[in-house]
Tab-separated table of C-alpha atoms in Angstrom:
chain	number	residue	atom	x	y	z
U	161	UNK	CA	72.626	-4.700	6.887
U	162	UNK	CA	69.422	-4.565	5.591
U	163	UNK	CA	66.929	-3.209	7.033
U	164	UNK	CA	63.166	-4.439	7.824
U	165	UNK	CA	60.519	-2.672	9.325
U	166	UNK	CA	57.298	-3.553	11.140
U	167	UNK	CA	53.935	-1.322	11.878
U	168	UNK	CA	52.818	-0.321	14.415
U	169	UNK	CA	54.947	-1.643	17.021
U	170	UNK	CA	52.402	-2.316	19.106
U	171	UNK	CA	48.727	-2.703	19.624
U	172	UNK	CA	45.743	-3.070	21.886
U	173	UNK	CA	42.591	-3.809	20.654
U	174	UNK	CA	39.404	-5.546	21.753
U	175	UNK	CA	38.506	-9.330	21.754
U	176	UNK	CA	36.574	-9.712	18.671
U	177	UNK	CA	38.429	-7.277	16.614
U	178	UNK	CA	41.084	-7.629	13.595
U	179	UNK	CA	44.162	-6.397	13.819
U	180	UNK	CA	46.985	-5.997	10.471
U	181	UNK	CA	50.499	-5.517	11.110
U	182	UNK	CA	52.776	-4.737	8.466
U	183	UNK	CA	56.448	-6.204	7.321
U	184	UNK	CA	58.161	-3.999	4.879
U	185	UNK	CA	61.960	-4.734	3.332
U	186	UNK	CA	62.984	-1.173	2.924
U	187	UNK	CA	66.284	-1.453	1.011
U	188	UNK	CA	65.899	-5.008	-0.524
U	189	UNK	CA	63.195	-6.813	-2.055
U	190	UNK	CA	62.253	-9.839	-0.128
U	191	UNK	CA	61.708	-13.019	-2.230
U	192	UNK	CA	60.484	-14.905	1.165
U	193	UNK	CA	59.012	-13.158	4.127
U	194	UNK	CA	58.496	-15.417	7.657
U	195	UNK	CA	56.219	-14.663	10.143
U	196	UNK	CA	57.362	-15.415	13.587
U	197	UNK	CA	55.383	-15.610	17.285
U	198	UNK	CA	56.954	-15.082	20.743
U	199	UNK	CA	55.620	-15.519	23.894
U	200	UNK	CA	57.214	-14.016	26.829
U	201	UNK	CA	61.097	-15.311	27.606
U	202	UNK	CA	60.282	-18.545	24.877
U	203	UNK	CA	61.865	-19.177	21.703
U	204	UNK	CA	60.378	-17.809	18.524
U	205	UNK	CA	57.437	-20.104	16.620
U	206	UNK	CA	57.336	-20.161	12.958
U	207	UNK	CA	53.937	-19.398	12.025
U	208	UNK	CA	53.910	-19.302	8.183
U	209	UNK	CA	56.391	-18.451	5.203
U	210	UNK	CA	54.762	-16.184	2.784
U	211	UNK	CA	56.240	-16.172	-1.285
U	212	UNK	CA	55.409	-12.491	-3.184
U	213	UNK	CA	52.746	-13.547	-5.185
U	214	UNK	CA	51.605	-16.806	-4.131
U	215	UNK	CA	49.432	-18.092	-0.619
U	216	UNK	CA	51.435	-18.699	2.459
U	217	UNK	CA	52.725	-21.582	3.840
U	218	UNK	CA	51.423	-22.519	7.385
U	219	UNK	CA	53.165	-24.593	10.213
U	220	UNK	CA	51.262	-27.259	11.850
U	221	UNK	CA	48.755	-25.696	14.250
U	222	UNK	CA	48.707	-22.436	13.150
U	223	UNK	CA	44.889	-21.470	11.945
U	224	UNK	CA	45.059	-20.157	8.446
U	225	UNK	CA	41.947	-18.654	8.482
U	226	UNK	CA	42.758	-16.856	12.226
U	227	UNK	CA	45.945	-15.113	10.761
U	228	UNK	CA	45.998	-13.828	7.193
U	229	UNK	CA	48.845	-13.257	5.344
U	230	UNK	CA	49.435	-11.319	1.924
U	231	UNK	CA	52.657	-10.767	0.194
U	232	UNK	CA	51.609	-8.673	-2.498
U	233	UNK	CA	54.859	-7.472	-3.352
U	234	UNK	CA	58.291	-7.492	-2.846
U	235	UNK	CA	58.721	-5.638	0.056
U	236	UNK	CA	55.613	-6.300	1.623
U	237	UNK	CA	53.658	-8.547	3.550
U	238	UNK	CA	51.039	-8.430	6.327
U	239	UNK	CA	49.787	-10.217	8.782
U	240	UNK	CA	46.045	-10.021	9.847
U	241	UNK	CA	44.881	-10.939	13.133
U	242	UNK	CA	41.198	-11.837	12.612
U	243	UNK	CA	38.805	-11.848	15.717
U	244	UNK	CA	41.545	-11.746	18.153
U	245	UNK	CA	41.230	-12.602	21.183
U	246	UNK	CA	43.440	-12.706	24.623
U	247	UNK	CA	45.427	-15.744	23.601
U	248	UNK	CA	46.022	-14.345	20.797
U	249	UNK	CA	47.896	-11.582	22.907
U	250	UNK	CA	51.623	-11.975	21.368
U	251	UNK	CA	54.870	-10.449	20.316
U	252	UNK	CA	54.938	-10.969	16.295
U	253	UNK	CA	58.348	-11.079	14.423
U	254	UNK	CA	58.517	-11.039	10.355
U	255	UNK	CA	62.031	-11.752	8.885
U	256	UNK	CA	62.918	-11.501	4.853
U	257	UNK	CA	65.534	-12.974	2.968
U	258	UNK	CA	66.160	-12.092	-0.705
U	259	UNK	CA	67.752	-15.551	-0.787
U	260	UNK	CA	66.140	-18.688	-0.047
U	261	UNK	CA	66.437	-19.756	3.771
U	262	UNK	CA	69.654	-20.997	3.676
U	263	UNK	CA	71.352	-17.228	3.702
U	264	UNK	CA	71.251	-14.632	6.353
U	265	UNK	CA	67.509	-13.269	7.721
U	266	UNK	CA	67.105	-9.678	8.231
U	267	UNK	CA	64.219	-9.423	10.980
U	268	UNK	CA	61.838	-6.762	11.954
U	269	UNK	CA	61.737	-4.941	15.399
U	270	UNK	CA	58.512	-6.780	15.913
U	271	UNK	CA	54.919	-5.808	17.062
U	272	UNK	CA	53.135	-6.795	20.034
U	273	UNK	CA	50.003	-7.329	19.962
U	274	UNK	CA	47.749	-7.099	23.512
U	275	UNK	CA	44.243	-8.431	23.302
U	276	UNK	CA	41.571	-7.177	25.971
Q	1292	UNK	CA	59.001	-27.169	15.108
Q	1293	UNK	CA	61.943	-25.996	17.677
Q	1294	UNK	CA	65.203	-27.795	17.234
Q	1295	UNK	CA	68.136	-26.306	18.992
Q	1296	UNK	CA	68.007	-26.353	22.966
Q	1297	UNK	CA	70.288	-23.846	24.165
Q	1298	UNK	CA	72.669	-24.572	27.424
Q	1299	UNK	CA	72.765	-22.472	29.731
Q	1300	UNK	CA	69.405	-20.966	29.613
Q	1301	UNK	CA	70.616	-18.021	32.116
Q	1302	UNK	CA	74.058	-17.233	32.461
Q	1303	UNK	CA	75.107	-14.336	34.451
Q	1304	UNK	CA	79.285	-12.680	34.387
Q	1305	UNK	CA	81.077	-9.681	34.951
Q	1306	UNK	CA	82.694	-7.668	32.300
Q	1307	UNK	CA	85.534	-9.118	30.661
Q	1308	UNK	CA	84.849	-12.320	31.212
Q	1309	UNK	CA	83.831	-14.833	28.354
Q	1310	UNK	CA	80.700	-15.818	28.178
Q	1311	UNK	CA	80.134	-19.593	26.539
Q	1312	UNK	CA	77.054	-21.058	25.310
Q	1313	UNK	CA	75.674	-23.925	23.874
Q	1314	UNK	CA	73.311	-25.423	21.626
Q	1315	UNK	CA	71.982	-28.663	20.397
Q	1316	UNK	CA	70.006	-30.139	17.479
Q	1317	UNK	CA	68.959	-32.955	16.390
Q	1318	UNK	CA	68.340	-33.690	12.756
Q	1319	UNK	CA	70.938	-32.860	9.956
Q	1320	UNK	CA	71.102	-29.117	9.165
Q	1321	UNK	CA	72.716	-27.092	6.136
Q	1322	UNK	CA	73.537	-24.101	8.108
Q	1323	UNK	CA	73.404	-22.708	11.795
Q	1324	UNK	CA	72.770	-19.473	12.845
Q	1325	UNK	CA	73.011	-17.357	16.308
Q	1326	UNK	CA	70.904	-14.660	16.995
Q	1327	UNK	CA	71.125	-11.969	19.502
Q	1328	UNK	CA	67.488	-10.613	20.920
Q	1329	UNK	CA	67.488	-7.777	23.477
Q	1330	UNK	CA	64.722	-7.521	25.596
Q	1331	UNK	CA	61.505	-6.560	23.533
Q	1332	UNK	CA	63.148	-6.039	20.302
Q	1333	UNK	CA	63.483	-7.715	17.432
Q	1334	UNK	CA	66.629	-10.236	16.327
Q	1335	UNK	CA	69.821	-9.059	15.045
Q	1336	UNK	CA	71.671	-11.737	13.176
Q	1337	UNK	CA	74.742	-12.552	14.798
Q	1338	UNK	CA	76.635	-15.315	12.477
Q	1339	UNK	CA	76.362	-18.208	10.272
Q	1340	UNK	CA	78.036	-21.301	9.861
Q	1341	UNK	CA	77.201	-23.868	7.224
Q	1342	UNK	CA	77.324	-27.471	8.108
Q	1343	UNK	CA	80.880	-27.820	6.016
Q	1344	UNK	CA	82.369	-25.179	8.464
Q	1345	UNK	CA	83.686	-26.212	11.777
Q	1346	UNK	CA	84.404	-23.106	13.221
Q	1347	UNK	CA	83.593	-19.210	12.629
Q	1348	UNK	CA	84.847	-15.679	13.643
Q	1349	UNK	CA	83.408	-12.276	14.006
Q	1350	UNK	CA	85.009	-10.003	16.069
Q	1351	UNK	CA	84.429	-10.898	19.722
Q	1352	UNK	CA	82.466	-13.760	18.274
Q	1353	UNK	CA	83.538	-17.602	18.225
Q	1354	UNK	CA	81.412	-20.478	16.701
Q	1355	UNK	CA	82.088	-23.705	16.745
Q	1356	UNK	CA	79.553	-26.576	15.025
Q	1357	UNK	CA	80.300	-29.992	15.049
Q	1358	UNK	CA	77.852	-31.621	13.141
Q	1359	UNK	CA	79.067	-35.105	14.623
Q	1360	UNK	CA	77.954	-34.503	17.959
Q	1361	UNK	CA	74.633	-32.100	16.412
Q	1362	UNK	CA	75.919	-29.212	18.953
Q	1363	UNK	CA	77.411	-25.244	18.200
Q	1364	UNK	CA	78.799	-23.118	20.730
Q	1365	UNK	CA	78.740	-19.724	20.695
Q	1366	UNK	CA	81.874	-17.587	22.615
Q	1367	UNK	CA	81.832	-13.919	23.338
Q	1368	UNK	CA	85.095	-12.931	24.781
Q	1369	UNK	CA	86.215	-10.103	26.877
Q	1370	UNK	CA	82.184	-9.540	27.496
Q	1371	UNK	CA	80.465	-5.724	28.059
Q	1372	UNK	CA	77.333	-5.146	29.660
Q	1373	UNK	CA	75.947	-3.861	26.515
Q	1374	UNK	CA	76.121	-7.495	25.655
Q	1375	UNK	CA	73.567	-8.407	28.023
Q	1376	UNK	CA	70.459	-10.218	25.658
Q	1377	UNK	CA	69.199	-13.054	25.249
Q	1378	UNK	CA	71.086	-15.417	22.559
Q	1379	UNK	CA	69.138	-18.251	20.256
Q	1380	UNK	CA	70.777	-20.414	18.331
Q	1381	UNK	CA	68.563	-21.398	14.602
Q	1382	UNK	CA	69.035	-24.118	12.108
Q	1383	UNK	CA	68.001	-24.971	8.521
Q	1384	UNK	CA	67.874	-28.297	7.912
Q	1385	UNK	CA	69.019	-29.243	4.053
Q	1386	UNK	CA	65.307	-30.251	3.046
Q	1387	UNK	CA	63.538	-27.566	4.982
Q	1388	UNK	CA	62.936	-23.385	4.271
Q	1389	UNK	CA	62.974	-22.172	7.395
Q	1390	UNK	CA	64.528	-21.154	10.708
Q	1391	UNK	CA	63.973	-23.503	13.822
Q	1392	UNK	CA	64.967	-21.568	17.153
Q	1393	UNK	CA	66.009	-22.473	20.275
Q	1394	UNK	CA	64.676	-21.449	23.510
Q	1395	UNK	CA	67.782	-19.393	24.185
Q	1396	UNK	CA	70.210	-18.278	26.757
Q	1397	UNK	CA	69.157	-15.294	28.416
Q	1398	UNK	CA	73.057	-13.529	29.170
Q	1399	UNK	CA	73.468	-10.971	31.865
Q	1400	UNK	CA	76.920	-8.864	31.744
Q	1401	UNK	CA	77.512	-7.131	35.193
Q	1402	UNK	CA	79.528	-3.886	35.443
């Protein structure tokens, strides 16, 4: 299948820091890129669904302006982490689909983030 | 918003057993998927079924959906320990553009 990478894999940073974690579709070019949050042994939260070329779209509850995401191209987006903090301590999980939502999701080995 | 409630959410067998779960929704969906998630990792799609389909095969894999009762099931026969994850069940509904997981079962294989 195809395959979708995330960087780094993890990180620790300080409270009050940003932190940018990248998505890239390395085989495929990803029309629609999803950015996913898990918390230990829950479910996976959609965060926001990100177009190439266009602003994200943000689930209810989830601060825009707290986590930035750019899809400047195809087979990229990112995710920034602005003045993290603790809570904000998470496993993130982007997915890509070349084909709407209603096909198969090809999903990144994810990156967890630890806030001190 | 999460949507499918997985049953059980542990489930612990021995090899070669089956292993059976579950999972519910509630609004109307165009397609169901299972995921498989081992234990820090990412997801690795397991199998779709679209809300036309009743039931699904893959290998070791069996899906049902009956979109009557808003429920899936997900069978892995003749299980391995290397099957031990945790599953999650996601659905698109026919309006929406994303993926709404479960809380999933976590599956333990036993040698």
């Amino acid at each position: 299948g195809a395959v979708v990478s995330q960087h780094p894999s993890w990180v620790i940073c300080k409270s009050g820091t940003s932190v940018k974690i990248e998505c890239r579709s390395l085989d495929f070019q990803a029309t629609t890129m999803f950015w996913y949050r898990q918390f230990p042994k829950q479910s996976l939260m959609l965060m926001a669904t990100s177009n190439e070329g266009s602003k994200a779209t943000y689930e209810q509850g989830v601060e825009k302006d707290k986590f930035l995401i750019n899809h400047a191209s195809l087979t990229l987006s990112t995710l920034t982490v602005t003045s993290a903090h603790p809570e904000d301590s998470s496993f993130y999980i982007c997915s890509a689909t070349t084909s709407g939502n209603t096909g198969e999701l090809f999903f990144g080995e994810g990156s967890r983030l630890t806030v001190l | 918003s999460q949507q499918g409630e997985e049953d059980p959410q542990a489930l612990s067998i021995q090899e070669g057993e089956n292993a059976t779960m579950n999972c519910s929704y509630k609004t109307s969906i165009n397609n169901l998927q299972w995921y498989r998630q081992n234990s820090g990792r990412g997801l690795v799609h397991l199998i779709l079924i679209r809300s036309n389909e009743r039931e699904k095969h893959s290998g070791r894999l069996r899906v049902t959906l009956d979109t009557s009762k808003k429920s899936s099931s997900l069978l892995i026969t003749a299980s391995r320990a290397a099957d031990t994850a945790s599953y999650f069940c996601a659905t698109v509904g026919n309006s929406g553009y994303a993926l709404n997981f479960g809380k999933g079962t976590s599956l333990l294989v036993t040698p």
